[in-house]
Amino acid sequence: MSSTAQGARARARMEVTAAIKDEARRQLAAEGAAKLSLRAVARELGMVSSALYRYFPSRDDLLTALIIDAYDSLGESAEAAHADAADAGPVQRWTAVAEAVRAWGLRHPHEYALIYGSPVPGYTAPDTTVPPASRVGLLFIGIVRDAHQGSGLSELPPLSGELRPEAERMAADLAPDLPPATVVALAGAWAQLFGLVGFELFGQFHRVVEDREPFFRHAVTRLAQGVGLE
């Protein structure tokens, strides 16, 4: 087969794959991830199910592709915001990344729900989702690492004896060059950031927080201070 024919087939496969994902995302928005169906996707695209299975052998394979795409899209947005703030101080860089996470979530609420909402019954994410899922967390670790190696971090409260073994394990796994207390604070800040965005997206702030942008900026600035950034 000529390289021209191979290229045409590859482009056609990419186009069909993109169409399948687009329809799957439409179904996510309408029905939720738990009801995603390969047969329904095939029907809406005018394909027979056996043809779709050549692209995604199972619902879980399609879900995995959507999850990786969502994490990568979020990661690209966060990394672009961080690059734009590269010359700013650590708190400003931290806030820029956090605001990019919020902005992405507001633009893509159903994809946010897919990666940070309730687990899909019967689905277990494979290891291939880990690198894309780590992109935002690695940005925050990098900001804190730069501060630690540069101007330094403010002192954090000492860890309890009960927590110290887990803190040391987390530090060894995630950031061996950072103090265990800092890594624990980072993990808590990471969870709180996505909790803030999730509360806004899923309605928990209704009639509680109305002017949400300044509230969010204040909250994530406090999170930055909580990990020792000055």
GROMACS .gro file of C-alpha atoms in nm:
model
  230
    1MET     CA    1   0.000   0.000   0.000
    2SER     CA    2   0.133   0.345  -0.092
    3SER     CA    3   0.214   0.605   0.172
    4THR     CA    4  -0.060   0.826   0.025
    5ALA     CA    5  -0.322   0.557   0.073
    6GLN     CA    6  -0.195   0.485   0.425
    7GLY     CA    7  -0.216   0.855   0.509
    8ALA     CA    8  -0.572   0.875   0.377
    9ARG     CA    9  -0.677   0.576   0.584
   10ALA     CA   10  -0.514   0.723   0.893
   11ARG     CA   11  -0.694   1.055   0.841
   12ALA     CA   12  -1.025   0.878   0.790
   13ARG     CA   13  -0.974   0.680   1.109
   14MET     CA   14  -0.893   0.998   1.300
   15GLU     CA   15  -1.208   1.165   1.167
   16VAL     CA   16  -1.431   0.872   1.264
   17THR     CA   17  -1.266   0.848   1.606
   18ALA     CA   18  -1.327   1.220   1.663
   19ALA     CA   19  -1.692   1.184   1.557
   20ILE     CA   20  -1.741   0.893   1.798
   21LYS     CA   21  -1.591   1.095   2.084
   22ASP     CA   22  -1.801   1.400   2.001
   23GLU     CA   23  -2.120   1.196   2.008
   24ALA     CA   24  -2.012   1.027   2.330
   25ARG     CA   25  -1.956   1.369   2.489
   26ARG     CA   26  -2.304   1.475   2.377
   27GLN     CA   27  -2.442   1.167   2.549
   28LEU     CA   28  -2.241   1.245   2.861
   29ALA     CA   29  -2.403   1.586   2.874
   30ALA     CA   30  -2.751   1.446   2.819
   31GLU     CA   31  -2.745   1.120   3.016
   32GLY     CA   32  -2.430   1.106   3.229
   33ALA     CA   33  -2.134   0.872   3.206
   34ALA     CA   34  -2.313   0.577   3.367
   35LYS     CA   35  -2.555   0.558   3.074
   36LEU     CA   36  -2.298   0.588   2.797
   37SER     CA   37  -2.371   0.319   2.539
   38LEU     CA   38  -2.168   0.213   2.237
   39ARG     CA   39  -2.486   0.099   2.063
   40ALA     CA   40  -2.646   0.438   2.117
   41VAL     CA   41  -2.337   0.617   1.987
   42ALA     CA   42  -2.329   0.393   1.680
   43ARG     CA   43  -2.702   0.450   1.618
   44GLU     CA   44  -2.668   0.829   1.633
   45LEU     CA   45  -2.375   0.819   1.392
   46GLY     CA   46  -2.551   0.584   1.150
   47MET     CA   47  -2.297   0.309   1.210
   48VAL     CA   48  -2.350  -0.056   1.287
   49SER     CA   49  -2.220  -0.155   1.628
   50SER     CA   50  -1.966  -0.397   1.484
   51ALA     CA   51  -1.803  -0.109   1.292
   52LEU     CA   52  -1.775   0.106   1.603
   53TYR     CA   53  -1.614  -0.181   1.794
   54ARG     CA   54  -1.318  -0.158   1.556
   55TYR     CA   55  -1.245   0.184   1.706
   56PHE     CA   56  -1.344   0.119   2.068
   57PRO     CA   57  -1.381  -0.249   2.162
   58SER     CA   58  -1.582  -0.169   2.475
   59ARG     CA   59  -1.760   0.109   2.660
   60ASP     CA   60  -1.469   0.121   2.903
   61ASP     CA   61  -1.224   0.183   2.618
   62LEU     CA   62  -1.435   0.476   2.502
   63LEU     CA   63  -1.467   0.611   2.856
   64THR     CA   64  -1.091   0.587   2.900
   65ALA     CA   65  -1.033   0.784   2.581
   66LEU     CA   66  -1.275   1.055   2.696
   67ILE     CA   67  -1.113   1.071   3.039
   68ILE     CA   68  -0.763   1.104   2.894
   69ASP     CA   69  -0.883   1.375   2.655
   70ALA     CA   70  -1.045   1.565   2.943
   71TYR     CA   71  -0.737   1.547   3.164
   72ASP     CA   72  -0.514   1.654   2.875
   73SER     CA   73  -0.742   1.944   2.784
   74LEU     CA   74  -0.744   2.061   3.146
   75GLY     CA   75  -0.368   2.013   3.170
   76GLU     CA   76  -0.304   2.214   2.854
   77SER     CA   77  -0.516   2.503   2.985
   78ALA     CA   78  -0.338   2.502   3.321
   79GLU     CA   79   0.006   2.479   3.162
   80ALA     CA   80  -0.071   2.768   2.926
   81ALA     CA   81  -0.182   2.984   3.219
   82HIS     CA   82   0.134   2.891   3.410
   83ALA     CA   83   0.352   2.980   3.112
   84ASP     CA   84   0.183   3.320   3.086
   85ALA     CA   85   0.264   3.383   3.454
   86ALA     CA   86   0.619   3.246   3.438
   87ASP     CA   87   0.778   3.575   3.543
   88ALA     CA   88   0.541   3.633   3.836
   89GLY     CA   89   0.588   3.537   4.199
   90PRO     CA   90   0.494   3.193   4.332
   91VAL     CA   91   0.155   3.296   4.473
   92GLN     CA   92   0.062   3.461   4.142
   93ARG     CA   93   0.171   3.152   3.948
   94TRP     CA   94  -0.029   2.930   4.185
   95THR     CA   95  -0.337   3.150   4.148
   96ALA     CA   96  -0.304   3.159   3.769
   97VAL     CA   97  -0.308   2.779   3.751
   98ALA     CA   98  -0.601   2.753   3.992
   99GLU     CA   99  -0.804   3.009   3.796
  100ALA     CA  100  -0.733   2.817   3.475
  101VAL     CA  101  -0.869   2.502   3.640
  102ARG     CA  102  -1.187   2.687   3.739
  103ALA     CA  103  -1.228   2.843   3.394
  104TRP     CA  104  -1.186   2.507   3.224
  105GLY     CA  105  -1.441   2.348   3.456
  106LEU     CA  106  -1.695   2.622   3.385
  107ARG     CA  107  -1.646   2.570   3.012
  108HIS     CA  108  -1.658   2.189   3.033
  109PRO     CA  109  -1.889   2.097   3.323
  110HIS     CA  110  -1.976   1.750   3.195
  111GLU     CA  111  -1.616   1.656   3.130
  112TYR     CA  112  -1.524   1.793   3.473
  113ALA     CA  113  -1.793   1.570   3.621
  114LEU     CA  114  -1.649   1.275   3.430
  115ILE     CA  115  -1.302   1.313   3.583
  116TYR     CA  116  -1.384   1.464   3.924
  117GLY     CA  117  -1.744   1.361   3.987
  118SER     CA  118  -1.895   1.034   4.105
  119PRO     CA  119  -1.718   0.718   3.985
  120VAL     CA  120  -1.882   0.540   3.692
  121PRO     CA  121  -2.032   0.210   3.816
  122GLY     CA  122  -1.839  -0.090   3.688
  123TYR     CA  123  -1.551   0.117   3.547
  124THR     CA  124  -1.193   0.113   3.672
  125ALA     CA  125  -0.956   0.364   3.517
  126PRO     CA  126  -0.638   0.204   3.377
  127ASP     CA  127  -0.285   0.326   3.445
  128THR     CA  128  -0.283   0.513   3.113
  129THR     CA  129  -0.499   0.781   3.275
  130VAL     CA  130  -0.240   0.857   3.545
  131PRO     CA  131   0.005   1.077   3.347
  132PRO     CA  132  -0.270   1.303   3.205
  133ALA     CA  133  -0.435   1.323   3.549
  134SER     CA  134  -0.104   1.432   3.704
  135ARG     CA  135  -0.044   1.738   3.487
  136VAL     CA  136  -0.213   1.995   3.710
  137GLY     CA  137  -0.072   1.848   4.030
  138LEU     CA  138   0.280   1.853   3.886
  139LEU     CA  139   0.243   2.223   3.810
  140PHE     CA  140   0.160   2.297   4.174
  141ILE     CA  141   0.447   2.079   4.295
  142GLY     CA  142   0.681   2.264   4.058
  143ILE     CA  143   0.570   2.604   4.188
  144VAL     CA  144   0.630   2.498   4.547
  145ARG     CA  145   0.962   2.332   4.458
  146ASP     CA  146   1.086   2.651   4.290
  147ALA     CA  147   0.995   2.853   4.599
  148HIS     CA  148   1.159   2.598   4.830
  149GLN     CA  149   1.481   2.610   4.629
  150GLY     CA  150   1.470   2.988   4.592
  151SER     CA  151   1.338   3.230   4.849
  152GLY     CA  152   1.216   2.949   5.073
  153LEU     CA  153   0.882   2.847   5.220
  154SER     CA  154   0.721   2.972   5.536
  155GLU     CA  155   0.729   2.730   5.825
  156LEU     CA  156   0.429   2.498   5.854
  157PRO     CA  157   0.285   2.351   6.174
  158PRO     CA  158   0.465   2.030   6.279
  159LEU     CA  159   0.312   1.699   6.179
  160SER     CA  160   0.157   1.477   6.443
  161GLY     CA  161   0.332   1.153   6.520
  162GLU     CA  162   0.028   0.968   6.387
  163LEU     CA  163   0.053   1.136   6.045
  164ARG     CA  164   0.429   1.140   6.002
  165PRO     CA  165   0.472   0.787   5.853
  166GLU     CA  166   0.206   0.860   5.590
  167ALA     CA  167   0.353   1.204   5.524
  168GLU     CA  168   0.698   1.055   5.467
  169ARG     CA  169   0.554   0.794   5.232
  170MET     CA  170   0.369   1.063   5.036
  171ALA     CA  171   0.681   1.276   5.012
  172ALA     CA  172   0.889   0.981   4.890
  173ASP     CA  173   0.631   0.902   4.622
  174LEU     CA  174   0.539   1.253   4.507
  175ALA     CA  175   0.819   1.498   4.583
  176PRO     CA  176   1.121   1.358   4.770
  177ASP     CA  177   1.293   1.698   4.763
  178LEU     CA  178   1.015   1.868   4.961
  179PRO     CA  179   0.952   1.846   5.337
  180PRO     CA  180   0.683   1.590   5.427
  181ALA     CA  181   0.471   1.861   5.594
  182THR     CA  182   0.473   2.057   5.267
  183VAL     CA  183   0.366   1.753   5.065
  184VAL     CA  184   0.077   1.689   5.304
  185ALA     CA  185  -0.030   2.053   5.270
  186LEU     CA  186  -0.004   2.024   4.891
  187ALA     CA  187  -0.229   1.718   4.885
  188GLY     CA  188  -0.486   1.897   5.098
  189ALA     CA  189  -0.472   2.210   4.881
  190TRP     CA  190  -0.512   2.003   4.564
  191ALA     CA  191  -0.825   1.836   4.705
  192GLN     CA  192  -0.967   2.167   4.826
  193LEU     CA  193  -0.910   2.334   4.489
  194PHE     CA  194  -1.111   2.074   4.303
  195GLY     CA  195  -1.370   2.080   4.580
  196LEU     CA  196  -1.413   2.455   4.531
  197VAL     CA  197  -1.464   2.413   4.158
  198GLY     CA  198  -1.697   2.117   4.208
  199PHE     CA  199  -1.910   2.305   4.461
  200GLU     CA  200  -1.953   2.588   4.213
  201LEU     CA  201  -2.031   2.361   3.918
  202PHE     CA  202  -2.271   2.132   4.100
  203GLY     CA  203  -2.474   2.399   4.280
  204GLN     CA  204  -2.355   2.371   4.640
  205PHE     CA  205  -2.274   2.745   4.650
  206HIS     CA  206  -2.629   2.843   4.554
  207ARG     CA  207  -2.750   3.119   4.787
  208VAL     CA  208  -2.426   3.087   4.984
  209VAL     CA  209  -2.157   3.240   4.760
  210GLU     CA  210  -2.291   3.469   4.490
  211ASP     CA  211  -1.985   3.673   4.382
  212ARG     CA  212  -1.780   3.365   4.312
  213GLU     CA  213  -1.476   3.488   4.124
  214PRO     CA  214  -1.330   3.705   4.405
  215PHE     CA  215  -1.429   3.437   4.656
  216PHE     CA  216  -1.240   3.175   4.456
  217ARG     CA  217  -0.933   3.397   4.419
  218HIS     CA  218  -0.929   3.462   4.793
  219ALA     CA  219  -0.969   3.092   4.872
  220VAL     CA  220  -0.691   2.973   4.643
  221THR     CA  221  -0.458   3.247   4.769
  222ARG     CA  222  -0.512   3.112   5.119
  223LEU     CA  223  -0.438   2.764   4.988
  224ALA     CA  224  -0.108   2.894   4.848
  225GLN     CA  225  -0.022   3.041   5.186
  226GLY     CA  226  -0.121   2.714   5.348
  227VAL     CA  227   0.152   2.527   5.158
  228GLY     CA  228   0.412   2.784   5.260
  229LEU     CA  229   0.418   3.022   4.963
  230GLU     CA  230   0.477   3.386   5.045
   0.00000   0.00000   0.00000
